[in-house]
């Protein structure tokens, strides 16, 4: 899939830089070329010699001189690739990208490019969860930057948590998804996924059991057909797909804002399990038990219906797909929901606990359109995702 593709690989200065060597090998195995760029800090972790040897190409470093400019200007360098991959993308590189700074070769290339950029973040857990990094990540997602990882696990610094760079095979899969040639090439598809968390106070929230598995599988299947995917996800328990633009949110209101900001889109799939209500009297301090033991009253307010807002708003995607998780009269309720919300298709599933669908790998769904209903045989959520992505591509092309 990657044969003949040109990857410009920017290697940032973090301990995960050693994995970039394996990444180069894996990209080369797929008959794609790698033009490596090492940041000044990157040269502290891997040597230009080993990078050049594995890439079979000269290495551009921040210590470049005017001969490099004469051979290949930085503008040309930044635009001659099919994809720019930043691995590891350190907190500092992400901050520079978000601010549009151009004070070294790597940041200048990233600012000068008109090529898509995929980052594989890697940093200490506290640096990753710091509001500044999360703000930068949101800015980069708004700019359409694609991500791979980070994963959660043991870190070189001895801590545990999110911030570990994705493993090279995952980054390769994300590169393949980003460069996939398929019927949805040139189409923008928006996918919502996962639960939402509606705060009660700073430590408590209202949530639901959605794992995000179905939405994640759909985003992956759409990307595999060449779509540019904006993946707007609540706090899911499965990791997001690689090679798509991931926009993490917590609440329904944040999800609506992120969806609106990501429009226009050619199609939108609403797989998120959005909380119907939020706590109107949420406290900014942790609620305490009272001396009398009387429990606090939660006042709920209705959340916006994101699917209905998009299906009935402007700019409306050509195709709007919703989900309906029901426990009784599944098809009748879902058909009413399709009409009420104004979406084109609705995918109904029976989520009574005895079906094992909620949180399971298999599912039985019924697709309801304006012209009829079709129940698909029991299959995995991945298979549902691929079948739906195929149908979306036929509807859009
Ligand atoms: O009304 P109900 O929650 O059953 O509708 C399910 C469909 O509507 C799903 O596609 C879900 O993602 C979407 N939805 C939404 N915003 C809400 C509630 C549901 O987008 N506030």
Coordinates of C-alpha atoms and ligand atoms in Angstrom, one line a residue:
X1 CA 0.0 0.0 0.0
X2 CA 2.9 2.3 0.7
X3 CA 4.9 1.4 -2.4
X4 CA 6.3 4.4 -4.1
X5 CA 5.2 6.9 -1.4
X6 CA 7.6 9.5 -0.1
X7 CA 7.6 10.1 3.7
X8 CA 9.4 13.0 5.2
X9 CA 10.2 11.8 8.7
X10 CA 11.0 14.4 11.4
X11 CA 12.6 12.9 14.4
X12 CA 12.2 14.9 17.6
X13 CA 14.4 14.9 20.7
X14 CA 12.9 12.3 23.0
X15 CA 13.9 8.9 24.3
X16 CA 11.4 7.4 21.9
X17 CA 13.6 8.5 19.1
X18 CA 15.2 5.1 19.1
X19 CA 11.9 3.6 17.9
X20 CA 12.2 5.9 14.8
X21 CA 15.0 3.7 13.6
X22 CA 12.7 0.7 13.6
X23 CA 10.0 2.9 12.0
X24 CA 12.3 3.8 9.1
X25 CA 13.1 0.1 8.5
X26 CA 9.4 -0.8 8.4
X27 CA 8.5 2.0 6.0
X28 CA 11.4 1.0 3.7
X29 CA 10.3 -2.6 3.8
X30 CA 7.1 -1.4 2.2
X31 CA 9.0 0.1 -0.6
X32 CA 8.3 3.7 0.4
X33 CA 11.1 6.2 0.6
X34 CA 12.1 8.1 3.8
X35 CA 13.7 11.5 3.9
X36 CA 14.8 12.0 7.5
X37 CA 15.1 15.3 9.3
X38 CA 16.6 15.3 12.8
X39 CA 16.0 18.1 15.2
X40 CA 19.0 19.4 17.2
X41 CA 17.6 17.6 20.3
X42 CA 17.0 14.5 18.1
X43 CA 20.7 14.2 17.4
X44 CA 21.2 13.8 21.2
X45 CA 19.2 10.5 21.0
X46 CA 20.1 8.9 17.6
X47 CA 23.0 9.6 15.4
X48 CA 22.6 11.0 11.9
X49 CA 24.8 8.2 10.7
X50 CA 22.4 5.4 11.9
X51 CA 19.4 7.3 10.5
X52 CA 21.0 7.8 7.1
X53 CA 22.1 4.2 7.0
X54 CA 18.6 2.8 7.6
X55 CA 16.9 5.4 5.4
X56 CA 19.4 5.0 2.6
X57 CA 19.2 8.7 2.2
X58 CA 20.9 11.8 3.4
X59 CA 19.8 13.3 6.7
X60 CA 18.8 16.9 7.1
X61 CA 19.5 18.3 10.5
X62 CA 18.9 21.6 12.2
X63 CA 22.6 22.1 11.9
X64 CA 22.3 22.5 8.2
X65 CA 24.2 25.0 6.2
X66 CA 23.7 26.9 3.0
X67 CA 24.7 24.0 0.9
X68 CA 21.5 22.3 1.9
X69 CA 19.5 25.3 0.7
X70 CA 21.4 25.2 -2.6
X71 CA 20.7 21.5 -3.0
X72 CA 17.1 21.5 -1.9
X73 CA 15.3 24.5 -0.4
X74 CA 13.3 23.9 2.8
X75 CA 10.1 24.8 0.9
X76 CA 10.7 22.2 -1.7
X77 CA 11.8 19.7 0.9
X78 CA 8.6 20.2 2.8
X79 CA 6.4 19.8 -0.2
X80 CA 8.0 17.0 -2.0
X81 CA 6.6 14.4 0.3
X82 CA 3.2 12.5 0.3
X83 CA 3.1 12.7 4.1
X84 CA 5.1 14.4 6.8
X85 CA 5.5 12.2 9.9
X86 CA 6.7 13.6 13.2
X87 CA 7.9 10.7 15.4
X88 CA 8.5 11.3 18.2
X89 CA 6.5 14.5 18.4
X90 CA 7.7 16.0 21.6
X91 CA 5.7 18.5 23.7
X92 CA 8.1 21.2 22.5
X93 CA 7.6 20.3 18.8
X94 CA 3.8 20.2 19.3
X95 CA 3.9 23.6 20.9
X96 CA 5.9 25.0 18.1
X97 CA 3.5 23.5 15.5
X98 CA 0.5 24.9 17.4
X99 CA 2.0 28.4 17.5
X100 CA 3.3 28.3 14.0
X101 CA 6.9 29.0 15.0
X102 CA 9.7 28.5 12.5
X103 CA 12.9 28.8 14.5
X104 CA 14.7 25.7 13.3
X105 CA 14.6 23.4 10.2
X106 CA 11.9 21.0 11.5
X107 CA 9.4 23.7 12.6
X108 CA 10.1 25.7 9.4
X109 CA 9.3 22.6 7.3
X110 CA 6.1 22.1 9.2
X111 CA 5.1 25.7 8.7
X112 CA 6.0 25.8 5.0
X113 CA 4.3 22.6 4.0
X114 CA 1.1 22.0 2.2
X115 CA 1.4 18.3 2.8
X116 CA -0.6 16.5 5.4
X117 CA 1.1 15.9 8.8
X118 CA 0.9 12.9 11.1
X119 CA 2.3 13.2 14.6
X120 CA 3.2 10.4 17.0
X121 CA 3.3 12.2 20.4
X122 CA 5.8 11.0 23.0
X123 CA 6.3 12.5 26.3
X124 CA 6.1 12.1 30.1
X125 CA 2.5 11.5 31.3
X126 CA 2.3 14.9 33.2
X127 CA 3.6 16.7 30.1
X128 CA 0.9 14.9 28.0
X129 CA -2.0 15.6 30.4
X130 CA -0.9 19.2 31.0
X131 CA -3.6 21.6 29.9
X132 CA -1.0 23.4 27.7
X133 CA -0.3 20.2 25.7
X134 CA -4.0 19.3 25.5
X135 CA -4.7 22.9 24.2
X136 CA -1.9 22.5 21.6
X137 CA -3.3 19.1 20.6
X138 CA -6.8 20.6 20.1
X139 CA -5.3 23.4 18.0
X140 CA -3.4 20.8 15.9
X141 CA -6.6 18.7 15.5
X142 CA -8.4 21.9 14.3
X143 CA -5.6 22.3 11.7
X144 CA -6.3 18.8 10.5
X145 CA -3.2 17.2 11.9
X146 CA -3.4 13.4 12.1
X147 CA -2.3 11.4 15.0
X148 CA -0.9 7.9 15.9
X149 CA -1.1 7.2 19.7
X150 CA 0.1 8.0 22.2
X151 CA -0.4 4.7 24.1
X152 CA -0.6 4.1 27.8
X153 CA 2.0 2.2 29.7
X154 CA 5.4 2.2 31.4
X155 CA 7.5 5.2 30.4
X156 CA 11.2 5.5 30.2
X157 CA 11.0 8.1 33.0
X158 CA 9.6 5.4 35.4
X159 CA 6.1 6.7 35.4
X160 CA 3.0 5.0 34.0
X161 CA 0.2 6.5 32.0
X162 CA -0.6 8.0 28.6
X163 CA 2.2 9.6 26.6
X164 CA 4.1 6.6 25.4
X165 CA 4.9 6.8 21.7
X166 CA 2.8 4.4 19.5
X167 CA 4.8 1.3 18.5
X168 CA 6.3 1.4 15.0
X169 CA 3.7 -1.1 13.5
X170 CA 0.9 1.2 14.8
X171 CA 2.6 4.2 13.2
X172 CA 3.0 2.3 10.0
X173 CA -0.8 1.4 10.1
X174 CA -1.6 5.1 10.7
X175 CA 0.6 6.1 7.7
X176 CA -1.2 3.5 5.6
X177 CA -4.6 4.8 6.7
X178 CA -3.5 8.4 6.0
X179 CA -2.3 7.5 2.5
X180 CA -5.0 5.0 1.6
X181 CA -6.2 5.2 -2.0
X182 CA -9.8 4.3 -2.2
X183 CA -13.2 5.4 -3.4
X184 CA -13.5 7.9 -0.5
X185 CA -10.3 9.8 -1.4
X186 CA -11.0 13.5 -1.3
X187 CA -14.1 13.0 0.9
X188 CA -14.3 14.4 4.4
X189 CA -16.3 12.2 6.9
X190 CA -17.0 13.1 10.5
X191 CA -17.5 10.3 13.1
X192 CA -18.7 10.8 16.7
X193 CA -17.8 8.0 19.1
X194 CA -17.7 6.9 22.8
X195 CA -19.6 8.1 25.8
X196 CA -19.8 11.6 27.1
X197 CA -19.0 12.6 30.7
X198 CA -21.2 15.2 32.3
X199 CA -19.7 16.6 35.4
X200 CA -21.4 16.6 38.8
X201 CA -18.4 18.1 40.5
X202 CA -14.7 18.1 39.8
X203 CA -14.4 14.4 40.6
X204 CA -17.7 12.9 39.7
X205 CA -19.6 12.6 36.5
X206 CA -22.6 11.0 34.7
X207 CA -21.5 8.5 32.1
X208 CA -22.6 5.4 30.2
X209 CA -21.2 2.0 29.2
X210 CA -20.2 2.9 25.6
X211 CA -16.7 1.6 24.9
X212 CA -16.3 3.6 21.6
X213 CA -15.6 0.3 19.8
X214 CA -18.1 0.7 17.0
X215 CA -17.3 4.3 16.3
X216 CA -13.6 3.6 16.3
X217 CA -14.1 0.7 13.9
X218 CA -16.2 2.9 11.6
X219 CA -13.5 5.6 11.5
X220 CA -10.8 3.1 10.7
X221 CA -12.9 1.5 7.9
X222 CA -13.6 4.9 6.4
X223 CA -10.0 5.9 6.5
X224 CA -9.0 2.6 4.9
X225 CA -11.3 3.6 1.9
X226 CA -9.3 6.9 1.6
X227 CA -11.6 9.3 3.5
X228 CA -10.2 12.2 5.5
X229 CA -11.8 11.4 8.9
X230 CA -12.5 13.8 11.8
X231 CA -13.0 11.6 14.8
X232 CA -14.7 13.4 17.6
X233 CA -14.6 11.1 20.7
X234 CA -15.7 11.2 24.3
X235 CA -13.6 9.4 26.9
X236 CA -13.7 5.9 25.3
X237 CA -12.1 2.8 26.7
X238 CA -10.7 1.7 23.3
X239 CA -7.8 3.7 21.8
X240 CA -8.7 5.9 18.8
X241 CA -7.7 4.8 15.3
X242 CA -4.4 6.0 13.8
X243 CA -4.2 8.2 10.7
X244 CA -7.3 10.3 11.4
X245 CA -7.8 13.6 13.1
X246 CA -8.7 12.9 16.7
X247 CA -10.7 15.6 18.6
X248 CA -11.2 14.5 22.2
X249 CA -14.1 15.9 24.1
X250 CA -15.7 15.3 27.5
X251 CA -19.3 16.6 27.4
X252 CA -22.1 16.7 24.9
X253 CA -21.8 20.4 24.6
X254 CA -18.1 20.1 23.8
X255 CA -19.0 17.4 21.3
X256 CA -21.5 19.6 19.5
X257 CA -19.0 22.5 19.4
X258 CA -16.3 20.2 18.0
X259 CA -18.7 18.7 15.4
X260 CA -19.8 22.2 14.3
X261 CA -16.2 23.3 14.0
X262 CA -15.3 20.2 11.9
X263 CA -18.1 20.9 9.3
X264 CA -18.4 20.9 6.3
X265 CA -18.3 17.2 5.7
X266 CA -19.5 15.0 2.9
X267 CA -20.9 12.5 5.4
X268 CA -21.3 12.2 9.2
X269 CA -21.8 9.1 11.3
X270 CA -23.1 9.6 14.8
X271 CA -22.0 6.6 16.8
X272 CA -21.4 8.4 20.1
X273 CA -23.6 7.5 23.1
X274 CA -24.3 11.1 24.1
X275 CA -25.8 11.7 27.5
X276 CA -29.3 13.1 27.2
X277 CA -28.9 15.3 30.3
X278 CA -26.2 17.3 32.0
X279 CA -26.2 18.5 35.6
X280 CA -27.4 22.1 35.6
X281 CA -26.2 22.7 39.1
X282 CA -22.7 21.0 38.7
X283 CA -20.4 22.2 41.5
X284 CA -16.9 23.5 40.9
X285 CA -16.0 22.1 44.4
X286 CA -16.2 18.5 45.5
X287 CA -19.7 18.0 47.0
X288 CA -19.5 17.0 50.7
X289 CA -21.9 14.8 52.7
X290 CA -24.0 17.0 54.9
X291 CA -24.4 16.6 58.7
X292 CA -28.0 15.5 58.3
X293 CA -27.0 12.9 55.7
X294 CA -29.5 14.4 53.2
X295 CA -28.3 13.6 49.6
X296 CA -27.8 16.6 47.3
X297 CA -30.4 17.1 44.5
X298 CA -29.1 17.0 41.0
X299 CA -31.0 19.3 38.6
X300 CA -30.7 18.1 35.0
X301 CA -30.8 20.1 31.8
X302 CA -31.4 18.5 28.4
X303 CA -28.3 18.2 26.2
X304 CA -28.4 19.4 22.6
X305 CA -29.1 16.6 20.1
X306 CA -26.0 16.7 18.0
X307 CA -27.3 14.4 15.3
X308 CA -30.6 16.3 14.9
X309 CA -28.7 19.6 14.9
X310 CA -26.5 18.5 12.1
X311 CA -29.2 16.7 10.1
X312 CA -31.5 19.7 10.2
X313 CA -28.8 22.4 10.0
X314 CA -26.5 24.0 7.5
X315 CA -24.1 23.0 6.0
X316 CA -25.7 19.6 6.0
X317 CA -23.5 16.7 5.0
X318 CA -24.8 14.9 2.0
X319 CA -25.3 11.7 4.1
X320 CA -26.1 11.7 7.8
X321 CA -26.1 8.4 9.6
X322 CA -27.4 7.8 13.2
X323 CA -27.5 4.9 15.6
X324 CA -30.4 3.7 17.7
X325 CA -29.7 1.5 20.7
X326 CA -33.1 0.1 21.7
X327 CA -34.4 -2.5 24.2
X328 CA -37.9 -3.0 22.8
X329 CA -39.7 -2.6 19.5
X330 CA -36.2 -2.0 18.1
X331 CA -37.1 -1.4 14.4
X332 CA -40.3 0.7 15.0
X333 CA -38.6 3.0 17.5
X334 CA -35.5 3.4 15.3
X335 CA -37.6 4.2 12.2
X336 CA -39.4 6.9 14.2
X337 CA -36.1 8.2 15.4
X338 CA -34.8 8.4 11.8
X339 CA -37.8 10.6 10.8
X340 CA -37.8 12.7 14.0
X341 CA -34.0 13.5 13.9
X342 CA -33.9 14.0 10.1
X343 CA -31.0 11.6 9.3
X344 CA -30.8 9.6 6.1
X345 CA -29.9 6.2 7.6
X346 CA -30.2 4.8 11.1
X347 CA -28.5 1.7 12.4
X348 CA -30.6 0.0 15.0
X349 CA -29.4 -2.5 17.5
X350 CA -31.0 -4.4 20.3
X351 CA -29.0 -3.6 23.5
X352 CA -30.9 -5.8 26.0
X353 CA -28.2 -7.2 28.3
X354 CA -29.0 -10.8 27.2
X355 CA -27.9 -9.9 23.7
X356 CA -24.3 -9.2 24.9
X357 CA -24.0 -6.4 22.3
X358 CA -23.2 -3.5 24.6
X359 CA -19.4 -3.9 25.2
X360 CA -19.2 -7.1 23.2
X361 CA -17.4 -7.7 19.9
X362 CA -20.3 -9.0 17.9
X363 CA -23.5 -7.3 17.0
X364 CA -26.7 -7.7 15.0
X365 CA -27.9 -4.5 13.3
X366 CA -30.7 -3.4 11.1
X367 CA -30.1 -0.6 8.6
X368 CA -33.2 1.7 8.1
X369 CA -33.3 4.0 5.2
X370 CA -36.0 6.0 3.5
X371 CA -36.7 3.1 1.2
X372 CA -36.7 0.1 3.6
X373 CA -35.0 -1.9 6.3
X374 CA -32.4 -4.7 6.1
X375 CA -31.2 -6.8 9.0
X376 CA -27.6 -7.9 8.7
X377 CA -26.5 -11.3 10.0
X378 CA -24.6 -11.4 13.3
X379 CA -21.1 -10.2 12.7
X380 CA -18.3 -8.4 14.4
X381 CA -18.4 -4.6 15.0
X382 CA -15.4 -4.4 12.6
X383 CA -17.4 -6.2 9.9
X384 CA -20.4 -3.9 10.4
X385 CA -18.0 -0.9 10.1
X386 CA -16.5 -2.2 6.8
X387 CA -20.0 -2.9 5.4
X388 CA -21.2 0.6 6.4
X389 CA -18.1 2.3 5.0
X390 CA -18.7 0.5 1.7
X391 CA -22.3 1.6 1.6
X392 CA -21.2 5.2 2.4
X393 CA -18.7 5.2 -0.4
X394 CA -21.3 4.0 -2.8
X395 CA -23.7 6.7 -1.7
X396 CA -21.2 9.4 -2.0
X397 CA -19.6 8.4 -5.3
Ligands
LIG1 O1 -32.1 9.6 20.9 P1 -31.0 8.6 21.0 O2 -29.9 8.9 21.9 O3 -31.5 7.2 21.1 O4 -30.4 8.7 19.5 C1 -29.3 8.0 19.1 C2 -28.6 8.7 18.0 O5 -28.5 10.1 18.2 C3 -27.1 8.3 17.9 O6 -26.7 8.4 16.6 C4 -26.4 9.3 18.8 O7 -25.1 9.5 18.4 C5 -27.2 10.6 18.4 N1 -27.3 11.6 19.5 C6 -26.7 12.8 19.4 N2 -26.8 13.7 20.4 C7 -27.6 13.5 21.5 C8 -28.3 12.2 21.6 C9 -28.1 11.3 20.6 O8 -26.0 13.0 18.4 N3 -27.7 14.4 22.5

